[in-house]
PDB file of C-alpha atoms in Angstrom:
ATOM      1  CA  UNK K 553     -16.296  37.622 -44.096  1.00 34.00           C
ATOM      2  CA  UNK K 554     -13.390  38.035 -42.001  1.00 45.00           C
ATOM      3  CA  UNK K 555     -13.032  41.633 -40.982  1.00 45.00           C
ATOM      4  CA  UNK K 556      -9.942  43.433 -42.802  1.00 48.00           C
ATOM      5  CA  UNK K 557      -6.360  43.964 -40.448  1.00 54.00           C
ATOM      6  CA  UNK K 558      -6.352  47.311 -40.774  1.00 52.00           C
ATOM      7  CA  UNK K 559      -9.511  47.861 -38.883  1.00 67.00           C
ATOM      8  CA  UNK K 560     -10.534  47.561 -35.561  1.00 76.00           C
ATOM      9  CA  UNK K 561     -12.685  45.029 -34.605  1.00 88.00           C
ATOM     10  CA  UNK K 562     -16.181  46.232 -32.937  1.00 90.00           C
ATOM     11  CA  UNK K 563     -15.309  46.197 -29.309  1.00 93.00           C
ATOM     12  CA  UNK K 564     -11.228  45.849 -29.481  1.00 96.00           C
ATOM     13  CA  UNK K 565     -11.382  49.816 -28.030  1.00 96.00           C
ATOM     14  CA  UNK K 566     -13.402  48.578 -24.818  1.00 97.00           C
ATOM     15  CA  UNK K 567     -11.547  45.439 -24.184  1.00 98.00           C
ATOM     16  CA  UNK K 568      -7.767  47.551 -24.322  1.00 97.00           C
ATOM     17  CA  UNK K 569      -9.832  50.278 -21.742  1.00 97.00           C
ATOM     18  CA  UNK K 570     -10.808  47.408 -19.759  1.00 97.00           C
ATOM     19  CA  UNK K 571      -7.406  45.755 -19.733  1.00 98.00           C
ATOM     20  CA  UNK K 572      -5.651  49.288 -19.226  1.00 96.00           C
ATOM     21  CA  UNK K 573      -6.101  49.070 -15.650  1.00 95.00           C
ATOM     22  CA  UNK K 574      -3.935  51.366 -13.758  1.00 93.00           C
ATOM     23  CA  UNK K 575      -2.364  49.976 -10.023  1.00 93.00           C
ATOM     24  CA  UNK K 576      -1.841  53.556  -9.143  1.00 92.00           C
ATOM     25  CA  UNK K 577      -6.071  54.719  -8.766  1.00 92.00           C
ATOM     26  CA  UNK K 578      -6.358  51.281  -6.624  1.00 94.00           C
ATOM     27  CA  UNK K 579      -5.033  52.722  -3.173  1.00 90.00           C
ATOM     28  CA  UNK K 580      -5.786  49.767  -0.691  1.00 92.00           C
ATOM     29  CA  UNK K 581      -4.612  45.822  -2.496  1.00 93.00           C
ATOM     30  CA  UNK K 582      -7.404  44.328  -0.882  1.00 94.00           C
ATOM     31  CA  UNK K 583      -9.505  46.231  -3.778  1.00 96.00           C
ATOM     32  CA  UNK K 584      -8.008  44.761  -6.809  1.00 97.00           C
ATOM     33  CA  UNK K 585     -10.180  41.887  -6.931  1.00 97.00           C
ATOM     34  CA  UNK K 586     -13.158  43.477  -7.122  1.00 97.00           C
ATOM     35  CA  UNK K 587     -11.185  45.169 -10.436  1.00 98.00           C
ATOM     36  CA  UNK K 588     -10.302  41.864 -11.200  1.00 98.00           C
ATOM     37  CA  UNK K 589     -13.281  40.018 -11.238  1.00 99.00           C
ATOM     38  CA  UNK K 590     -14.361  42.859 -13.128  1.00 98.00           C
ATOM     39  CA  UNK K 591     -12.114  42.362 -16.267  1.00 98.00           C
ATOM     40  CA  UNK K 592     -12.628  38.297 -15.420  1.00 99.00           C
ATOM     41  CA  UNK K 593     -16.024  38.364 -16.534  1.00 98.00           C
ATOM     42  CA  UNK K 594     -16.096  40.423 -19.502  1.00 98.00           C
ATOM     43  CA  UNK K 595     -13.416  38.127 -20.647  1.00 99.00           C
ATOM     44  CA  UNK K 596     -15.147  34.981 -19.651  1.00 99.00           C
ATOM     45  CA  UNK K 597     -18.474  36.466 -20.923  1.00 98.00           C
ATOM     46  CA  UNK K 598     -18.262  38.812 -23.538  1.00 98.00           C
ATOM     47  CA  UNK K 599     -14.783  37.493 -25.788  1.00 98.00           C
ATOM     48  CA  UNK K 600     -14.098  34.327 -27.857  1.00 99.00           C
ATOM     49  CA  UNK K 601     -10.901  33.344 -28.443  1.00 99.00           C
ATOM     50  CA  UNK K 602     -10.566  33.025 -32.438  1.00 98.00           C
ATOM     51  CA  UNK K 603      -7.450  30.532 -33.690  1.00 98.00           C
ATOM     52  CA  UNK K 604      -7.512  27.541 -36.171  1.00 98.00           C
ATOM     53  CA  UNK K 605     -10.429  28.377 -37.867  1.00 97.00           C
ATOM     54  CA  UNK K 606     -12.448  27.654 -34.426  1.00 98.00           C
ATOM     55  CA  UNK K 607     -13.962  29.667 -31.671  1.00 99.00           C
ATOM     56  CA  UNK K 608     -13.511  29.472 -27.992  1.00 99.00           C
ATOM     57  CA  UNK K 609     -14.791  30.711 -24.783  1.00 99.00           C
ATOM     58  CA  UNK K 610     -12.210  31.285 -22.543  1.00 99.00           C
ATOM     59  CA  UNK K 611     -13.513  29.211 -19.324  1.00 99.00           C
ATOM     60  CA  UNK K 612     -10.984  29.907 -16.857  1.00 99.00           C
ATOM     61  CA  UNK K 613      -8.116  32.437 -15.728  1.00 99.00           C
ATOM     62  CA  UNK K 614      -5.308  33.785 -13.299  1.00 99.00           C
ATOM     63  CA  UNK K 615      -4.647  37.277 -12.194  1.00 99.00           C
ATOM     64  CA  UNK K 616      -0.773  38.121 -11.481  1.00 98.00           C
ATOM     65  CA  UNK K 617       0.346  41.895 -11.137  1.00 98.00           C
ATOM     66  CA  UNK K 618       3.585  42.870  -9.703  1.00 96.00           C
ATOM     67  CA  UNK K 619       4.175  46.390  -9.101  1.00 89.00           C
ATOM     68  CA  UNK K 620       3.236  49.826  -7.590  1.00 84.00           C
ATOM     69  CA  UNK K 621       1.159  49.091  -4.649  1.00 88.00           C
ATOM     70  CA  UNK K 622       0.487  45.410  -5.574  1.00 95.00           C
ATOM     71  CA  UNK K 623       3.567  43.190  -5.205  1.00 94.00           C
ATOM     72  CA  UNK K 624       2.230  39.934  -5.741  1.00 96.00           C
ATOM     73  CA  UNK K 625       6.046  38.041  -5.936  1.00 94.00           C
ATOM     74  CA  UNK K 626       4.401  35.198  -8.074  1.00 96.00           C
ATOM     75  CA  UNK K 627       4.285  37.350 -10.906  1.00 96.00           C
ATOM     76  CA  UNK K 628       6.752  36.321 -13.406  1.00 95.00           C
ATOM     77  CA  UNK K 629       7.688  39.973 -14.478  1.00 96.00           C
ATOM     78  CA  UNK K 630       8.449  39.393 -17.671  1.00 96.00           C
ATOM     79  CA  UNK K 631       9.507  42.797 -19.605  1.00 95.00           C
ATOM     80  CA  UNK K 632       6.071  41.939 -22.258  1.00 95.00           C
ATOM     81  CA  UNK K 633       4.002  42.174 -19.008  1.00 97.00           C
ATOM     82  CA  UNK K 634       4.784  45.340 -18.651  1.00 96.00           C
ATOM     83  CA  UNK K 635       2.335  45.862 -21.762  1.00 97.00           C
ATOM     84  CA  UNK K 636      -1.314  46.004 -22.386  1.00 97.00           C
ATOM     85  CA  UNK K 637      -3.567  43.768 -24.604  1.00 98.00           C
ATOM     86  CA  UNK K 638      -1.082  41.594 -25.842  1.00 98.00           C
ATOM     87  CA  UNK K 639      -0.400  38.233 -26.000  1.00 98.00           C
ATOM     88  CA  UNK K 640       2.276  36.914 -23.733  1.00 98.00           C
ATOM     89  CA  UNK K 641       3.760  33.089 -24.074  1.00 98.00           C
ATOM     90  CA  UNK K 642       5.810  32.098 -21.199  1.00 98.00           C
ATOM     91  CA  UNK K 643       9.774  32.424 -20.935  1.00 96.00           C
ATOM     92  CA  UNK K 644      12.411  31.750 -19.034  1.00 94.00           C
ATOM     93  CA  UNK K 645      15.006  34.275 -20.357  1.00 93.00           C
ATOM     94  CA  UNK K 646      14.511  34.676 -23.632  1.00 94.00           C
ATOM     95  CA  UNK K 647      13.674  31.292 -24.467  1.00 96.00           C
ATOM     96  CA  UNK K 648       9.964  29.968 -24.798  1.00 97.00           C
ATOM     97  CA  UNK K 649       8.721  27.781 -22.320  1.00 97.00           C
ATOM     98  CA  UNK K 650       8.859  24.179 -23.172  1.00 96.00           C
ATOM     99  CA  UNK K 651       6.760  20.687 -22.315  1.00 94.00           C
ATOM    100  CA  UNK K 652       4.518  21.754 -19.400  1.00 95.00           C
ATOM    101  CA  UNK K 653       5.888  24.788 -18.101  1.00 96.00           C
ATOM    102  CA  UNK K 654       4.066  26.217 -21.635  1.00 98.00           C
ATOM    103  CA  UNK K 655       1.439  29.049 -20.600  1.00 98.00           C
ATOM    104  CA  UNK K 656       0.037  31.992 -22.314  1.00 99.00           C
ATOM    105  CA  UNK K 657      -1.272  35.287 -20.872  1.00 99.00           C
ATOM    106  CA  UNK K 658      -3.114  38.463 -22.165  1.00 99.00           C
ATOM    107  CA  UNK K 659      -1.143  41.401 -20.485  1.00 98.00           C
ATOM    108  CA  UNK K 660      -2.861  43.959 -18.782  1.00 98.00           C
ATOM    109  CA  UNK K 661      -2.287  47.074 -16.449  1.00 90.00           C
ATOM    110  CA  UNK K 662      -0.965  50.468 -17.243  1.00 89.00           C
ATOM    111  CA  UNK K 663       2.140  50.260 -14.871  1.00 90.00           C
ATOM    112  CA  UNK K 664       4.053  46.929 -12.905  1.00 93.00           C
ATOM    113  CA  UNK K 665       3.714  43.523 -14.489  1.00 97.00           C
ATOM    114  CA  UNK K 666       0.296  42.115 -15.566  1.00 98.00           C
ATOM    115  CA  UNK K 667      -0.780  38.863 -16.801  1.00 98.00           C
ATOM    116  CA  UNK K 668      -3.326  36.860 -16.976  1.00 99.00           C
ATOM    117  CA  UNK K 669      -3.130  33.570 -17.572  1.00 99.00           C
ATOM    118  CA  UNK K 670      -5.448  30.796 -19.510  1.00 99.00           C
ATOM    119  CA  UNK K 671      -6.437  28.064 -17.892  1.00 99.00           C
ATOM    120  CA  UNK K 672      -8.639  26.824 -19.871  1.00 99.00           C
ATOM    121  CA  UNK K 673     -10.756  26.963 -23.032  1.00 99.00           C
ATOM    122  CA  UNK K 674     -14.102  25.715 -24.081  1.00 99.00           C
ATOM    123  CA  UNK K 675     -14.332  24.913 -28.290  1.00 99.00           C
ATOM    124  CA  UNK K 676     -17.687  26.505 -28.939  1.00 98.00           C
ATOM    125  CA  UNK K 677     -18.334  24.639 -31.889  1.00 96.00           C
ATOM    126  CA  UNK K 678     -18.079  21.203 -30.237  1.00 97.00           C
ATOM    127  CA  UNK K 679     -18.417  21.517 -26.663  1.00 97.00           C
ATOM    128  CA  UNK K 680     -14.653  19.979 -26.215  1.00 98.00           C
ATOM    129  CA  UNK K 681     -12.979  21.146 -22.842  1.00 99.00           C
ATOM    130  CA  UNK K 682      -9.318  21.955 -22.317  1.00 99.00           C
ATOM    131  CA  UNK K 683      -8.249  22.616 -19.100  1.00 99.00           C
ATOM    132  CA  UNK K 684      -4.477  23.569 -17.827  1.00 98.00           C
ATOM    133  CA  UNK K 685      -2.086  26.536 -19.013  1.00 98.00           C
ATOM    134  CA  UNK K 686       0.379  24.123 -20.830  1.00 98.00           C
ATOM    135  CA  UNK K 687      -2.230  22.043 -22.519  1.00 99.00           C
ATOM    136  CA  UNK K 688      -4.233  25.850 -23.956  1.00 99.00           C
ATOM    137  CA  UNK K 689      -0.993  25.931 -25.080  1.00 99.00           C
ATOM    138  CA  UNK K 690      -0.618  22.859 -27.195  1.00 99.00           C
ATOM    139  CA  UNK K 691      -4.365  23.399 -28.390  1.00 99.00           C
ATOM    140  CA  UNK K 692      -3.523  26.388 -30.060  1.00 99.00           C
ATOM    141  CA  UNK K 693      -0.514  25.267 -31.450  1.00 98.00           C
ATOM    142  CA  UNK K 694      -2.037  21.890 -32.451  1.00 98.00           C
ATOM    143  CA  UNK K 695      -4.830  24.015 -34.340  1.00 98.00           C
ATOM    144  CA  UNK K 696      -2.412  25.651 -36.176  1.00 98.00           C
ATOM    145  CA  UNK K 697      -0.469  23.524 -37.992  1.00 96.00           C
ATOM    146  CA  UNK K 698       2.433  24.113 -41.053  1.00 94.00           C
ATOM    147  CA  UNK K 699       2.230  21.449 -43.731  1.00 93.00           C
ATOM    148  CA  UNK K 700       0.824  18.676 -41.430  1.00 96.00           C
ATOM    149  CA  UNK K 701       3.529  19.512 -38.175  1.00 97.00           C
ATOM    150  CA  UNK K 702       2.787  21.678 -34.929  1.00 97.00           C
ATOM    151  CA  UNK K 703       4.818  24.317 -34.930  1.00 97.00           C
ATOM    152  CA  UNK K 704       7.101  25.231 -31.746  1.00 97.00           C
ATOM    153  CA  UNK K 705       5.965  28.490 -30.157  1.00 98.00           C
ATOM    154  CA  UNK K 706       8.836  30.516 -32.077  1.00 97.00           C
ATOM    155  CA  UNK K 707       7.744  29.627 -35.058  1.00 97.00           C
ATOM    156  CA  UNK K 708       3.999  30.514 -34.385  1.00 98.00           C
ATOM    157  CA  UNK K 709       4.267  33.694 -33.333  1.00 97.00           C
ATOM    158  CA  UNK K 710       6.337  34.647 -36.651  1.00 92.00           C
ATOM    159  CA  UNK K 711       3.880  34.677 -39.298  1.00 86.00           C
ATOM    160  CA  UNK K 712       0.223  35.936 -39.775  1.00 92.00           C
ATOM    161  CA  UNK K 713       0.546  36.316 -35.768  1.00 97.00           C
ATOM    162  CA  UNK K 714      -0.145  39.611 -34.321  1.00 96.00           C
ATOM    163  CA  UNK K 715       0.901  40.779 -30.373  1.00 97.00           C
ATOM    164  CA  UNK K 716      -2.079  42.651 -29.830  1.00 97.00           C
ATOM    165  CA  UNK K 717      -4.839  40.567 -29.271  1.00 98.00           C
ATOM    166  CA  UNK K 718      -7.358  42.321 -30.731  1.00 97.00           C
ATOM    167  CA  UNK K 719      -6.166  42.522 -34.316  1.00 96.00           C
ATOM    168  CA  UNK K 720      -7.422  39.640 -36.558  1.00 96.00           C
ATOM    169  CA  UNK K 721      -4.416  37.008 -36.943  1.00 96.00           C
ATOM    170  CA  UNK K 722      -3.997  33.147 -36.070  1.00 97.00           C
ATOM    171  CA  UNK K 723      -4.731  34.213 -32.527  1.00 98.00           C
ATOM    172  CA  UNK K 724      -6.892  36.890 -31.659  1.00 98.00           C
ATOM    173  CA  UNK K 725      -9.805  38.374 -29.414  1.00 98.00           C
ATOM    174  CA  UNK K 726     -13.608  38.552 -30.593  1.00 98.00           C
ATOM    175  CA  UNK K 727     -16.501  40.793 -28.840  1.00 98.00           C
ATOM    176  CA  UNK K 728     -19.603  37.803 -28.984  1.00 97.00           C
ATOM    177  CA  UNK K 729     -22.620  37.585 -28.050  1.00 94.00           C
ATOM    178  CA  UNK K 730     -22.299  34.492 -25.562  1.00 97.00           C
ATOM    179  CA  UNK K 731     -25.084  33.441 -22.819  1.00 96.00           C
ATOM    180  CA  UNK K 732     -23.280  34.805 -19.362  1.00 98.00           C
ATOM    181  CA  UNK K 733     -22.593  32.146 -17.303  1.00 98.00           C
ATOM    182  CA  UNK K 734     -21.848  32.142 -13.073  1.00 98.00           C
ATOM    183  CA  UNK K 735     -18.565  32.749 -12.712  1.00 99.00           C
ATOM    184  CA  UNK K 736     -16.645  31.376  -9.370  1.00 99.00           C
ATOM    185  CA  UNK K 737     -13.578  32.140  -7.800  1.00 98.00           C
ATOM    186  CA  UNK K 738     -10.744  30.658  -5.897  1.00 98.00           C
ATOM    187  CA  UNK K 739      -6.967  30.169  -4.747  1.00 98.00           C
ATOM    188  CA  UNK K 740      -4.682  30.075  -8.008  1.00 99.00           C
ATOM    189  CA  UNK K 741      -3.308  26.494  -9.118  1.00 98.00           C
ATOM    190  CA  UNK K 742       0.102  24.996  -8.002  1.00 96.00           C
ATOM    191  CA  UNK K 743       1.758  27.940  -6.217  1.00 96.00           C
ATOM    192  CA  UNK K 744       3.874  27.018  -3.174  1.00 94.00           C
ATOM    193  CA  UNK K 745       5.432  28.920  -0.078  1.00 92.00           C
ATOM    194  CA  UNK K 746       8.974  28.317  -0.757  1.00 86.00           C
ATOM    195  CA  UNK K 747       9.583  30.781   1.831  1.00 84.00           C
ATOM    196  CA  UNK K 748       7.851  33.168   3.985  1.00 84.00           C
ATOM    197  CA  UNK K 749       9.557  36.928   3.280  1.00 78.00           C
ATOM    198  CA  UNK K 750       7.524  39.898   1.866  1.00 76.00           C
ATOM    199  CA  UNK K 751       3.798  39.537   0.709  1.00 91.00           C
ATOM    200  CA  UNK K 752       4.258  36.037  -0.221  1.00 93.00           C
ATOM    201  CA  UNK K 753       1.990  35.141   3.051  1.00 95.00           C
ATOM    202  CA  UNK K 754      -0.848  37.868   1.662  1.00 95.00           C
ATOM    203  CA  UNK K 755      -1.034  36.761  -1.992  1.00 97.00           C
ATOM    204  CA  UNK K 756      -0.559  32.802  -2.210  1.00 97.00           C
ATOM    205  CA  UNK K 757      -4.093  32.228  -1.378  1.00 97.00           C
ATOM    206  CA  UNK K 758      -5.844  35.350  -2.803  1.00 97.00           C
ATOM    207  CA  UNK K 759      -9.436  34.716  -4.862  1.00 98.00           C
ATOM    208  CA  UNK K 760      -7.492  35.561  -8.297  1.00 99.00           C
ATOM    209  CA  UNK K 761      -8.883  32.703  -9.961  1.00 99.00           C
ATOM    210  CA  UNK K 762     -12.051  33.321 -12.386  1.00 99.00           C
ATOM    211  CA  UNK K 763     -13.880  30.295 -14.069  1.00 99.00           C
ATOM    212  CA  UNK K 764     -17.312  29.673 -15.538  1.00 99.00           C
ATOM    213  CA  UNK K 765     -17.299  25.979 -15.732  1.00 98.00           C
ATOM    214  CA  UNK K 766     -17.115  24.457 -12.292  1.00 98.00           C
ATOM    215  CA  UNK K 767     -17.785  20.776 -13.234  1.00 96.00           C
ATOM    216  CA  UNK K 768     -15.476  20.151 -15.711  1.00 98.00           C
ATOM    217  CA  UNK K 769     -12.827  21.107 -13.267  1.00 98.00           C
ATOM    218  CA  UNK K 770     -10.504  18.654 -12.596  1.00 96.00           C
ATOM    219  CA  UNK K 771      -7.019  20.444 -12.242  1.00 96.00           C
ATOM    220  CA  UNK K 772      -7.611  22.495  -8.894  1.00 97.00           C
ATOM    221  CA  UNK K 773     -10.954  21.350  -7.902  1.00 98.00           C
ATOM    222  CA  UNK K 774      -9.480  21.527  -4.147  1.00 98.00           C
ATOM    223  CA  UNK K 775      -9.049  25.343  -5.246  1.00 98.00           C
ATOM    224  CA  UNK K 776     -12.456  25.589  -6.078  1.00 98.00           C
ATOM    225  CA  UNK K 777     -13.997  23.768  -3.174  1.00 99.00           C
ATOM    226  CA  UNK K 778     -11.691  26.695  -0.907  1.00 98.00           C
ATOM    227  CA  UNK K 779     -12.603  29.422  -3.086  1.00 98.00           C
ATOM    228  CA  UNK K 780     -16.456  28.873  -2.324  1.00 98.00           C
ATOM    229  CA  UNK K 781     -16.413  27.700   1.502  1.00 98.00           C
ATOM    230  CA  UNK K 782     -14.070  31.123   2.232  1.00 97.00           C
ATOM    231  CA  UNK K 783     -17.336  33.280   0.738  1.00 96.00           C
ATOM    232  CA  UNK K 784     -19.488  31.602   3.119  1.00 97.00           C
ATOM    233  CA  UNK K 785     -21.134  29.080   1.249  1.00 98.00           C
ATOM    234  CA  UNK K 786     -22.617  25.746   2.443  1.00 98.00           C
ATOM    235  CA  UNK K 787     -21.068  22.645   1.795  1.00 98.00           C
ATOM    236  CA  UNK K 788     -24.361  21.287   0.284  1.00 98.00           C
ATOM    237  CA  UNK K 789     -24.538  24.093  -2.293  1.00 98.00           C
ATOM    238  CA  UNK K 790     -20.285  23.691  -3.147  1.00 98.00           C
ATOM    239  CA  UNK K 791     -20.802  20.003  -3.967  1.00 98.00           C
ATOM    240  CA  UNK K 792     -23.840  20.690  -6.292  1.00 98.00           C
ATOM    241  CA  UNK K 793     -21.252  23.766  -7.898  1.00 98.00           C
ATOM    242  CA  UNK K 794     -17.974  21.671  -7.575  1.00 98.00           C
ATOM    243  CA  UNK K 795     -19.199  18.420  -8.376  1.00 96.00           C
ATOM    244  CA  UNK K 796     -17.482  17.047  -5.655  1.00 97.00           C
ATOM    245  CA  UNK K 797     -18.734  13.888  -3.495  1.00 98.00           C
ATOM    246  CA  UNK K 798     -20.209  15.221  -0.044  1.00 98.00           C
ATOM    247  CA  UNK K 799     -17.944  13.489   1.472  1.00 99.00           C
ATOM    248  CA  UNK K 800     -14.839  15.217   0.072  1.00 99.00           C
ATOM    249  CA  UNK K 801     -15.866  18.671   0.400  1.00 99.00           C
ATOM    250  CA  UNK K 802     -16.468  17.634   4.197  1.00 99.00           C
ATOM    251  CA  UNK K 803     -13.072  16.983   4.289  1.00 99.00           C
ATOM    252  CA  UNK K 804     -11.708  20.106   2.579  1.00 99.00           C
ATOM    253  CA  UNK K 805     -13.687  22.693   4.555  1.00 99.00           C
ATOM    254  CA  UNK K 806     -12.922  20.460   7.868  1.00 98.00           C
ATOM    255  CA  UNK K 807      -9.374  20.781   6.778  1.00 98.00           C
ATOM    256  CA  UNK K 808      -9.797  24.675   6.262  1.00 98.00           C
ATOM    257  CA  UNK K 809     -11.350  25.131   9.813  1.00 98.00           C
ATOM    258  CA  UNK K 810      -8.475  23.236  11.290  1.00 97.00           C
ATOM    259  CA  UNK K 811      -5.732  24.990   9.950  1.00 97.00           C
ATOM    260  CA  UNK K 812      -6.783  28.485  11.341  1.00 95.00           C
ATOM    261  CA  UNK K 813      -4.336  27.751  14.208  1.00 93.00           C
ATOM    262  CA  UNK K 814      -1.702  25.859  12.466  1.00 96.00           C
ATOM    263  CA  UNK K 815       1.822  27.386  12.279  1.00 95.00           C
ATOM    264  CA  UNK K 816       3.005  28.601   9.382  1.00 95.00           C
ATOM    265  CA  UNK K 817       6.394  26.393   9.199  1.00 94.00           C
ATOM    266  CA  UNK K 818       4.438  23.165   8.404  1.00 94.00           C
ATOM    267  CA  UNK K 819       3.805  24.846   4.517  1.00 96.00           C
ATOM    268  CA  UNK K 820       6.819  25.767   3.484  1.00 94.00           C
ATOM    269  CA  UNK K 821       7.806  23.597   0.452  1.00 91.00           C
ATOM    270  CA  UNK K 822       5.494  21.553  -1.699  1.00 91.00           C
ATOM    271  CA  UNK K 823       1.959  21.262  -0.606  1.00 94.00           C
ATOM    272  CA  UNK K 824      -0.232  17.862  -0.499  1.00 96.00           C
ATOM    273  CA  UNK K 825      -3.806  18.686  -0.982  1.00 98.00           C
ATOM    274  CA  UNK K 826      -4.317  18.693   2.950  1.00 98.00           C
ATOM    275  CA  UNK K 827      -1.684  21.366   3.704  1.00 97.00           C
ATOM    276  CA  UNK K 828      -3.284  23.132   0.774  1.00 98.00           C
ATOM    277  CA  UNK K 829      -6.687  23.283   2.670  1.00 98.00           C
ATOM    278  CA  UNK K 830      -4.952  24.444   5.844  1.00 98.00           C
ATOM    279  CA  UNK K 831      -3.341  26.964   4.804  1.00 97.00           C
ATOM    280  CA  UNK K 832      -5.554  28.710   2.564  1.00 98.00           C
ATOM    281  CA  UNK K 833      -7.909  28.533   5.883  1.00 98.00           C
ATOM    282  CA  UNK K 834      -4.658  29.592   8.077  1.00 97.00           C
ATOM    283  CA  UNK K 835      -4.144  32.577   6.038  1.00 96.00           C
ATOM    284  CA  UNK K 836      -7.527  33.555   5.019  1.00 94.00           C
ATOM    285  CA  UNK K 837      -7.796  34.288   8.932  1.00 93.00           C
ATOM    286  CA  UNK K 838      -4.715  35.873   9.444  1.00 92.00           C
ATOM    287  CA  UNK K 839      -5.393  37.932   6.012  1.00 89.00           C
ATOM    288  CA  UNK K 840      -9.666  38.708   6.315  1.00 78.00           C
ATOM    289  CA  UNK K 841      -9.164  42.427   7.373  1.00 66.00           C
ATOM    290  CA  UNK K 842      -6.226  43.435   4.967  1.00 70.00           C
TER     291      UNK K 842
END
């Protein structure tokens, strides 16, 4: 039986706690992961994702706050960020997102701009992986269908859909009792140095990417590999994780190492998958003690 709307679900008070996280009681930035990770795993862990009839575990995330004393300038800073425990599909204006710029988030922090973004989902009922913000997106979407068609994001969100994501609706939160798995972290997906002003040199490459299932990455793996050689791990232990061939993690932590000294003008603009490696290495040495 599917509990009533006008009741809380067990656990929908500790997940908005956990999600109210306020910028202003972290005093140094290099902190919030730790807070982070913290939320990462009880979402990774402890929620299903509940739409279409079918359950999911959410597999992988992004972190983005903007404000206070965390200016990371690849927030979007949407005005609905600037709320907590609610569902957040991406705009530009006031229009939805369309084709693959399609995300969603679950918005989060007390103060500034918080999202976090899905990544990627894993059906629990039949093992079926979907990876990448746009295609969560068109899962959801495609699971909830009116009279045979997907609806377009405006028309979802009109009826029997609820902002808050932990009341019961055609998208919504679930406390369940899932096996934990490892989670891993990393670089975020895709972002680029389009130029060099304010933080943009601190928070490109930051660890604010959470998942739990490392081998059916495929969008981001170099992420991954990055994410595990910068916590000291050895390259025989990130290709067992990462599923990647010896050979190629080689390459990405040689890549890493090398960049240390490289100058910061070779990454501005779009980044190949080498000048990814370098500069997360470049960085992650000019960045290790902030």
């Amino acid at each position: 039986m599917q509990p009533n709307n006008s009741e809380p679900l067990p656990g929908s008070a500790e997940l908005k706690q956990i999600l109210a996280l306020d910028p202003l009681s972290i005093s140094q930035r290099g902190d919030f992961v730790k807070h982070f990770e913290s939320i990462a795993n009880v979402l990774l862990n402890q929620y299903s994702l509940e739409t279409g009839g079918l359950s999911h575990r959410i597999a992988e995330i992004e972190f983005y706050l903007c404000g206070t004393n965390h200016d990371d300038v690849f927030t979007h800073q949407d005005p609905m960020q600037q709320t907590s425990a609610n569902w957040y599909f991406h705009k530009a204006g006031t229009n939805y997102k369309g084709g693959s710029y399609k995300g969603l988030d679950i918005t989060f922090g007390k103060s500034g701009y918080g999202g976090i973004l899905l990544r990627a989902l894993s059906v629990v009922e039949t093992g079926e992986y979907i990876e990448g913000s746009c295609n969560v997106v068109n899962h959801i979407l495609g699971l909830n269908k009116v009279d045979g068609q997907v609806p377009e994001i405006e028309d979802f969100v009109k009826s029997g859909f609820d902002l808050d994501v932990t009341k019961v609706s055609s998208l919504y939160l679930k406390k369940t009792d899932f096996e934990e798995r490892k989670m891993f972290s990393g670089p975020r997906v895709g972002l680029t140095l389009k130029k060099k002003d304010g933080d943009r040199l601190y928070y490109i490459m930051r660890p604010y990417r959470f998942l739990t299932f490392p081998q059916e990455v495929r969008k981001g793996r170099p992420n991954l590999v990055l994410g595990l050689y910068a916590q000291g791990m050895e390259l025989k232990d990130i290709q067992k994780i990462s599923g990647c061939t010896a050979a190629v993690v080689k390459k990405y932590c040689g890549l890493y190492d090398a960049g240390k000294d490289a100058p910061i003008d070779d990454f501005l603009g779009a980044l190949k998958t080498d000048d990814l490696c370098k500069l997360c290495g470049l960085l992650n040495h000019l960045n290790k003690d902030k």
